[in-house]
Amino acid sequence: MRIDGTTVLLTGATGGIGQTLARALAAKGAKLLLTGRREEVLRPLAERLGGRAIVADLAERSDLERLVEEAAEARILIANAALPSSGPVLDYRPEELDRALDVNLRAPMLLSRLMAPRMVESGSGQLVMIGSLSGRTASPGAALYNAAKFGLRGFTLGLRQDLHGTGVGVSLVQPGFVGDAGMFADAGTSLPTGVRTISSRRVAAATIRAIERNRAEVNVAPLELRLGSALGGLFPTLAERAQRSAGAGETSRQLADGQRDKR
C-alpha cells in the first residue's frame, strides 16, 4: 500500500505513540485525519502536520459512526487508540470494564467493519491494528488488557483472511514495552532487571512497514521479549512461573497504580 498521497485515519493521535505515528506518516506524505478526545492537543497537532482534526470519543457509538462518515475518503486506518486497563479485574466497576472493552476492542472492530466496504469497492486499502505483546501471552494484573489484545489479534488475523483477494490488506502491530511514550511510560513503571524497552519511533517504523508490505503481524520488541511472548502463548503454565520469578507482579502493580486515574 502506497502511503504518499493516501488519506490515513489515525485514532489515538493525541497520545505519545499516536503523535509519533502522526509525524512519521506526515513525513511519508500521508494526508492525515487525526482523531482523539483531547481537542486542545489534537487541533494544534493536526495544524502542524497539515492534517485535519476530528474530535471523537471511541467509547461513544454515535461519535464512532460520525467519525466514519467524516473520514469516508480514508483508505488506510490505523486503530491506535487504547485505554489503560491494568490491575485486577475485581478492582474494576462494570462501567469501567465496558468502557475499556469498547475502546480497546469494539472500536477497532467496528471501524474496520464500517470502513472496509469503501476500500473493497475501490480495490485498495489497509487496516492496521496497534495491539500489544499482551495479546500473545497473559501476565499478572492485566487480565482485562490481555482480553482486549488477545481478541484484537484474533479479529485482525481472521479479517485478513476474509479480505484476501479484495485489494484490502489487514495488519497487526504488537509492541512490547515502549520506554519513551504511551501507557507504560506515562505510568512511570520500572521493569525487572534485564527487561528492555523500545522507542515509539520503532513502533512507527514497524507500522509503516506493515502498511507498505501488507505484513500480517509485526512484533516490535527486543528479541528476548518476542521469544518469551511466543513461548508464553504455547506454554502458559511455564510462562506464569517465569513471570512470577522475574517479579512481573510488582511491575503490574506499579502500572496499575500509575494508570488508576486515567482508566
Tab-separated table of C-alpha atoms in Angstrom:
chain	number	residue	atom	x	y	z
A	1	MET	CA	0.000	0.000	0.000
A	2	ARG	CA	1.351	3.396	-1.001
A	3	ILE	CA	1.269	5.961	1.834
A	4	ASP	CA	2.299	9.066	-0.120
A	5	GLY	CA	-0.839	10.932	-1.144
A	6	THR	CA	-3.179	8.495	0.598
A	7	THR	CA	-5.654	9.605	3.264
A	8	VAL	CA	-4.954	7.962	6.625
A	9	LEU	CA	-7.279	7.896	9.622
A	10	LEU	CA	-5.233	7.610	12.816
A	11	THR	CA	-7.054	7.059	16.113
A	12	GLY	CA	-5.481	7.865	19.457
A	13	ALA	CA	-3.463	10.630	17.817
A	14	THR	CA	-3.071	12.708	20.980
A	15	GLY	CA	-1.139	10.066	22.923
A	16	GLY	CA	2.641	9.826	22.829
A	17	ILE	CA	2.772	6.909	20.417
A	18	GLY	CA	-0.033	8.435	18.360
A	19	GLN	CA	1.886	11.676	17.925
A	20	THR	CA	4.993	9.765	16.830
A	21	LEU	CA	2.899	7.820	14.330
A	22	ALA	CA	1.346	11.036	13.014
A	23	ARG	CA	4.753	12.644	12.440
A	24	ALA	CA	6.102	9.528	10.709
A	25	LEU	CA	3.068	9.316	8.414
A	26	ALA	CA	3.289	13.011	7.565
A	27	ALA	CA	6.946	12.518	6.630
A	28	LYS	CA	5.827	9.772	4.220
A	29	GLY	CA	3.404	12.149	2.517
A	30	ALA	CA	0.125	10.905	4.025
A	31	LYS	CA	-2.994	13.066	4.099
A	32	LEU	CA	-3.791	12.880	7.790
A	33	LEU	CA	-7.127	12.624	9.536
A	34	LEU	CA	-6.286	12.662	13.232
A	35	THR	CA	-8.762	11.778	15.934
A	36	GLY	CA	-8.733	11.775	19.724
A	37	ARG	CA	-10.623	13.114	22.710
A	38	ARG	CA	-8.321	15.973	23.742
A	39	GLU	CA	-9.154	18.813	21.380
A	40	GLU	CA	-6.519	21.106	22.915
A	41	VAL	CA	-3.807	18.653	21.836
A	42	LEU	CA	-5.408	17.309	18.665
A	43	ARG	CA	-6.019	20.526	16.749
A	44	PRO	CA	-2.512	22.024	17.150
A	45	LEU	CA	-1.001	18.666	16.148
A	46	ALA	CA	-3.147	18.495	13.015
A	47	GLU	CA	-2.262	22.079	12.104
A	48	ARG	CA	1.466	21.427	12.486
A	49	LEU	CA	1.294	18.359	10.249
A	50	GLY	CA	-1.102	19.747	7.660
A	51	GLY	CA	-3.853	17.324	8.610
A	52	ARG	CA	-7.453	17.562	9.792
A	53	ALA	CA	-8.619	17.051	13.364
A	54	ILE	CA	-11.793	15.092	14.174
A	55	VAL	CA	-12.585	15.133	17.887
A	56	ALA	CA	-14.282	11.897	18.950
A	57	ASP	CA	-14.647	9.573	21.934
A	58	LEU	CA	-14.479	5.999	20.651
A	59	ALA	CA	-16.431	4.724	23.638
A	60	GLU	CA	-19.421	6.693	22.344
A	61	ARG	CA	-21.030	4.784	19.496
A	62	SER	CA	-22.543	7.900	17.942
A	63	ASP	CA	-19.082	9.516	17.886
A	64	LEU	CA	-17.624	6.460	16.229
A	65	GLU	CA	-20.248	6.389	13.484
A	66	ARG	CA	-19.800	10.137	12.905
A	67	LEU	CA	-16.048	9.613	12.649
A	68	VAL	CA	-16.509	7.022	9.902
A	69	GLU	CA	-18.654	9.421	7.880
A	70	GLU	CA	-16.206	12.297	8.289
A	71	ALA	CA	-13.322	10.021	7.280
A	72	ALA	CA	-15.071	8.492	4.265
A	73	GLU	CA	-12.106	9.235	1.977
A	74	ALA	CA	-9.594	7.356	4.163
A	75	ARG	CA	-8.006	4.305	2.547
A	76	ILE	CA	-5.734	3.485	5.476
A	77	LEU	CA	-6.986	3.013	9.031
A	78	ILE	CA	-4.551	2.855	11.923
A	79	ALA	CA	-6.504	1.843	15.031
A	80	ASN	CA	-4.092	3.014	17.690
A	81	ALA	CA	-6.398	4.349	20.435
A	82	ALA	CA	-6.422	2.417	23.697
A	83	LEU	CA	-7.421	2.952	27.310
A	84	PRO	CA	-5.238	1.917	30.267
A	85	SER	CA	-6.728	-1.223	31.793
A	86	SER	CA	-4.130	-2.715	34.109
A	87	GLY	CA	-4.905	-4.032	37.557
A	88	PRO	CA	-7.044	-6.841	38.970
A	89	VAL	CA	-10.392	-7.238	37.233
A	90	LEU	CA	-12.091	-7.271	40.658
A	91	ASP	CA	-10.989	-3.647	41.106
A	92	TYR	CA	-12.989	-2.528	38.046
A	93	ARG	CA	-16.548	-1.317	38.194
A	94	PRO	CA	-18.736	-2.817	35.443
A	95	GLU	CA	-18.922	0.514	33.621
A	96	GLU	CA	-15.104	0.808	33.642
A	97	LEU	CA	-14.817	-2.692	32.225
A	98	ASP	CA	-17.317	-1.850	29.478
A	99	ARG	CA	-15.500	1.356	28.541
A	100	ALA	CA	-12.124	-0.392	28.324
A	101	LEU	CA	-13.503	-3.099	26.043
A	102	ASP	CA	-15.420	-0.559	23.941
A	103	VAL	CA	-12.281	1.461	23.187
A	104	ASN	CA	-9.668	-1.307	23.098
A	105	LEU	CA	-11.594	-3.952	21.168
A	106	ARG	CA	-15.045	-2.957	19.944
A	107	ALA	CA	-13.972	0.356	18.378
A	108	PRO	CA	-11.274	-1.090	16.071
A	109	MET	CA	-13.612	-3.919	15.115
A	110	LEU	CA	-16.480	-1.577	14.238
A	111	LEU	CA	-14.228	0.933	12.474
A	112	SER	CA	-12.921	-1.894	10.312
A	113	ARG	CA	-16.429	-3.157	9.601
A	114	LEU	CA	-17.701	0.290	8.611
A	115	MET	CA	-14.657	1.440	6.616
A	116	ALA	CA	-13.738	-1.764	4.777
A	117	PRO	CA	-16.649	-1.754	2.257
A	118	ARG	CA	-15.482	1.516	0.681
A	119	MET	CA	-11.944	0.159	0.487
A	120	VAL	CA	-13.138	-3.084	-1.085
A	121	GLU	CA	-15.189	-1.123	-3.605
A	122	SER	CA	-12.125	0.902	-4.607
A	123	GLY	CA	-9.938	-2.217	-4.642
A	124	SER	CA	-7.344	-0.719	-2.330
A	125	GLY	CA	-6.874	-0.148	1.391
A	126	GLN	CA	-5.091	-1.162	4.565
A	127	LEU	CA	-6.481	-1.773	8.050
A	128	VAL	CA	-3.816	-1.682	10.759
A	129	MET	CA	-4.458	-2.563	14.390
A	130	ILE	CA	-1.977	-1.486	17.043
A	131	GLY	CA	-2.052	-4.346	19.510
A	132	SER	CA	0.460	-5.448	22.107
A	133	LEU	CA	2.593	-8.426	23.039
A	134	SER	CA	-0.041	-8.712	25.779
A	135	GLY	CA	-2.129	-10.243	23.010
A	136	ARG	CA	0.259	-13.186	22.740
A	137	THR	CA	0.756	-14.186	26.356
A	138	ALA	CA	-1.014	-13.260	29.599
A	139	SER	CA	0.589	-11.554	32.572
A	140	PRO	CA	-0.445	-10.806	36.172
A	141	GLY	CA	-2.656	-7.800	36.762
A	142	ALA	CA	-3.527	-7.489	33.086
A	143	ALA	CA	-6.480	-9.812	32.501
A	144	LEU	CA	-8.709	-7.075	31.049
A	145	TYR	CA	-5.956	-5.700	28.818
A	146	ASN	CA	-4.982	-9.244	27.792
A	147	ALA	CA	-8.594	-9.987	26.886
A	148	ALA	CA	-8.823	-6.981	24.556
A	149	LYS	CA	-5.463	-7.597	22.900
A	150	PHE	CA	-5.976	-11.358	22.515
A	151	GLY	CA	-9.337	-10.549	20.930
A	152	LEU	CA	-7.843	-7.899	18.670
A	153	ARG	CA	-5.224	-10.343	17.430
A	154	GLY	CA	-7.822	-12.981	16.601
A	155	PHE	CA	-10.069	-10.454	14.873
A	156	THR	CA	-7.240	-8.964	12.808
A	157	LEU	CA	-5.813	-12.243	11.565
A	158	GLY	CA	-9.287	-13.600	10.798
A	159	LEU	CA	-10.350	-10.435	8.971
A	160	ARG	CA	-7.162	-10.580	6.930
A	161	GLN	CA	-8.234	-13.966	5.602
A	162	ASP	CA	-11.781	-12.752	4.945
A	163	LEU	CA	-10.484	-9.846	2.830
A	164	HIS	CA	-7.867	-11.802	0.909
A	165	GLY	CA	-8.099	-11.041	-2.804
A	166	THR	CA	-10.074	-7.812	-2.385
A	167	GLY	CA	-7.071	-5.479	-2.557
A	168	VAL	CA	-7.529	-4.584	1.130
A	169	GLY	CA	-4.743	-5.655	3.471
A	170	VAL	CA	-5.037	-6.177	7.218
A	171	SER	CA	-2.079	-5.955	9.599
A	172	LEU	CA	-1.367	-6.224	13.305
A	173	VAL	CA	1.491	-4.356	15.027
A	174	GLN	CA	2.293	-5.614	18.533
A	175	PRO	CA	4.769	-3.549	20.560
A	176	GLY	CA	6.411	-4.616	23.779
A	177	PHE	CA	7.262	-2.080	26.489
A	178	VAL	CA	7.658	1.392	24.940
A	179	GLY	CA	10.061	3.446	27.018
A	180	ASP	CA	9.501	6.989	25.774
A	181	ALA	CA	5.735	7.259	25.208
A	182	GLY	CA	2.419	5.573	25.810
A	183	MET	CA	0.739	3.920	28.790
A	184	PHE	CA	3.829	2.246	30.204
A	185	ALA	CA	5.997	5.368	30.034
A	186	ASP	CA	3.205	7.608	31.353
A	187	ALA	CA	2.766	5.383	34.416
A	188	GLY	CA	6.450	5.690	35.369
A	189	THR	CA	6.767	1.943	35.850
A	190	SER	CA	10.097	0.190	36.430
A	191	LEU	CA	10.804	-3.134	34.752
A	192	PRO	CA	12.514	-6.221	36.186
A	193	THR	CA	16.281	-6.312	35.709
A	194	GLY	CA	17.266	-7.224	32.167
A	195	VAL	CA	13.937	-6.391	30.523
A	196	ARG	CA	14.486	-3.874	27.744
A	197	THR	CA	12.188	-1.311	26.143
A	198	ILE	CA	11.784	0.021	22.626
A	199	SER	CA	11.167	3.537	21.330
A	200	SER	CA	7.959	4.920	19.860
A	201	ARG	CA	9.900	5.579	16.645
A	202	ARG	CA	10.417	1.830	16.264
A	203	VAL	CA	6.670	1.321	16.628
A	204	ALA	CA	6.045	3.925	13.925
A	205	ALA	CA	8.628	2.354	11.605
A	206	ALA	CA	7.057	-1.074	12.123
A	207	THR	CA	3.613	0.339	11.356
A	208	ILE	CA	4.810	1.872	8.113
A	209	ARG	CA	6.489	-1.419	7.192
A	210	ALA	CA	3.255	-3.288	7.868
A	211	ILE	CA	1.343	-0.933	5.570
A	212	GLU	CA	3.824	-0.900	2.725
A	213	ARG	CA	4.432	-4.661	2.754
A	214	ASN	CA	0.993	-5.831	3.919
A	215	ARG	CA	2.545	-7.789	6.768
A	216	ALA	CA	0.143	-9.970	8.745
A	217	GLU	CA	1.818	-9.440	12.120
A	218	VAL	CA	4.793	-7.349	13.198
A	219	ASN	CA	6.084	-7.820	16.743
A	220	VAL	CA	8.136	-4.850	17.909
A	221	ALA	CA	10.271	-5.720	20.925
A	222	PRO	CA	13.748	-6.914	21.893
A	223	LEU	CA	14.459	-10.486	20.846
A	224	GLU	CA	14.050	-11.929	24.333
A	225	LEU	CA	10.542	-10.483	24.677
A	226	ARG	CA	9.487	-11.676	21.236
A	227	LEU	CA	10.678	-15.188	22.036
A	228	GLY	CA	9.198	-15.082	25.536
A	229	SER	CA	5.781	-13.996	24.298
A	230	ALA	CA	5.776	-16.701	21.626
A	231	LEU	CA	6.684	-19.395	24.137
A	232	GLY	CA	4.222	-17.987	26.663
A	233	GLY	CA	1.412	-18.432	24.175
A	234	LEU	CA	2.345	-22.080	23.742
A	235	PHE	CA	3.144	-22.885	27.371
A	236	PRO	CA	1.049	-20.662	29.651
A	237	THR	CA	1.863	-22.531	32.870
A	238	LEU	CA	5.574	-22.189	32.231
A	239	ALA	CA	5.118	-18.506	31.384
A	240	GLU	CA	3.198	-17.925	34.608
A	241	ARG	CA	6.007	-19.390	36.689
A	242	ALA	CA	8.690	-17.485	34.801
A	243	GLN	CA	6.869	-14.180	35.247
A	244	ARG	CA	6.418	-14.724	38.966
A	245	SER	CA	10.131	-15.474	39.319
A	246	ALA	CA	11.042	-12.340	37.379
A	247	GLY	CA	8.885	-10.044	39.550
A	248	ALA	CA	6.229	-9.319	36.936
A	249	GLY	CA	3.616	-8.942	39.659
A	250	GLU	CA	5.358	-5.875	41.096
A	251	THR	CA	5.632	-4.310	37.635
A	252	SER	CA	1.909	-4.875	37.115
A	253	ARG	CA	1.081	-3.265	40.464
A	254	GLN	CA	3.151	-0.192	39.598
A	255	LEU	CA	1.500	0.046	36.195
A	256	ALA	CA	-1.984	-0.225	37.669
A	257	ASP	CA	-1.211	2.449	40.271
A	258	GLY	CA	0.123	4.789	37.590
A	259	GLN	CA	-2.958	4.309	35.404
A	260	ARG	CA	-5.642	4.403	38.087
A	261	ASP	CA	-6.797	7.964	37.407
A	262	LYS	CA	-6.771	7.528	33.602
A	263	ARG	CA	-8.895	4.469	33.018
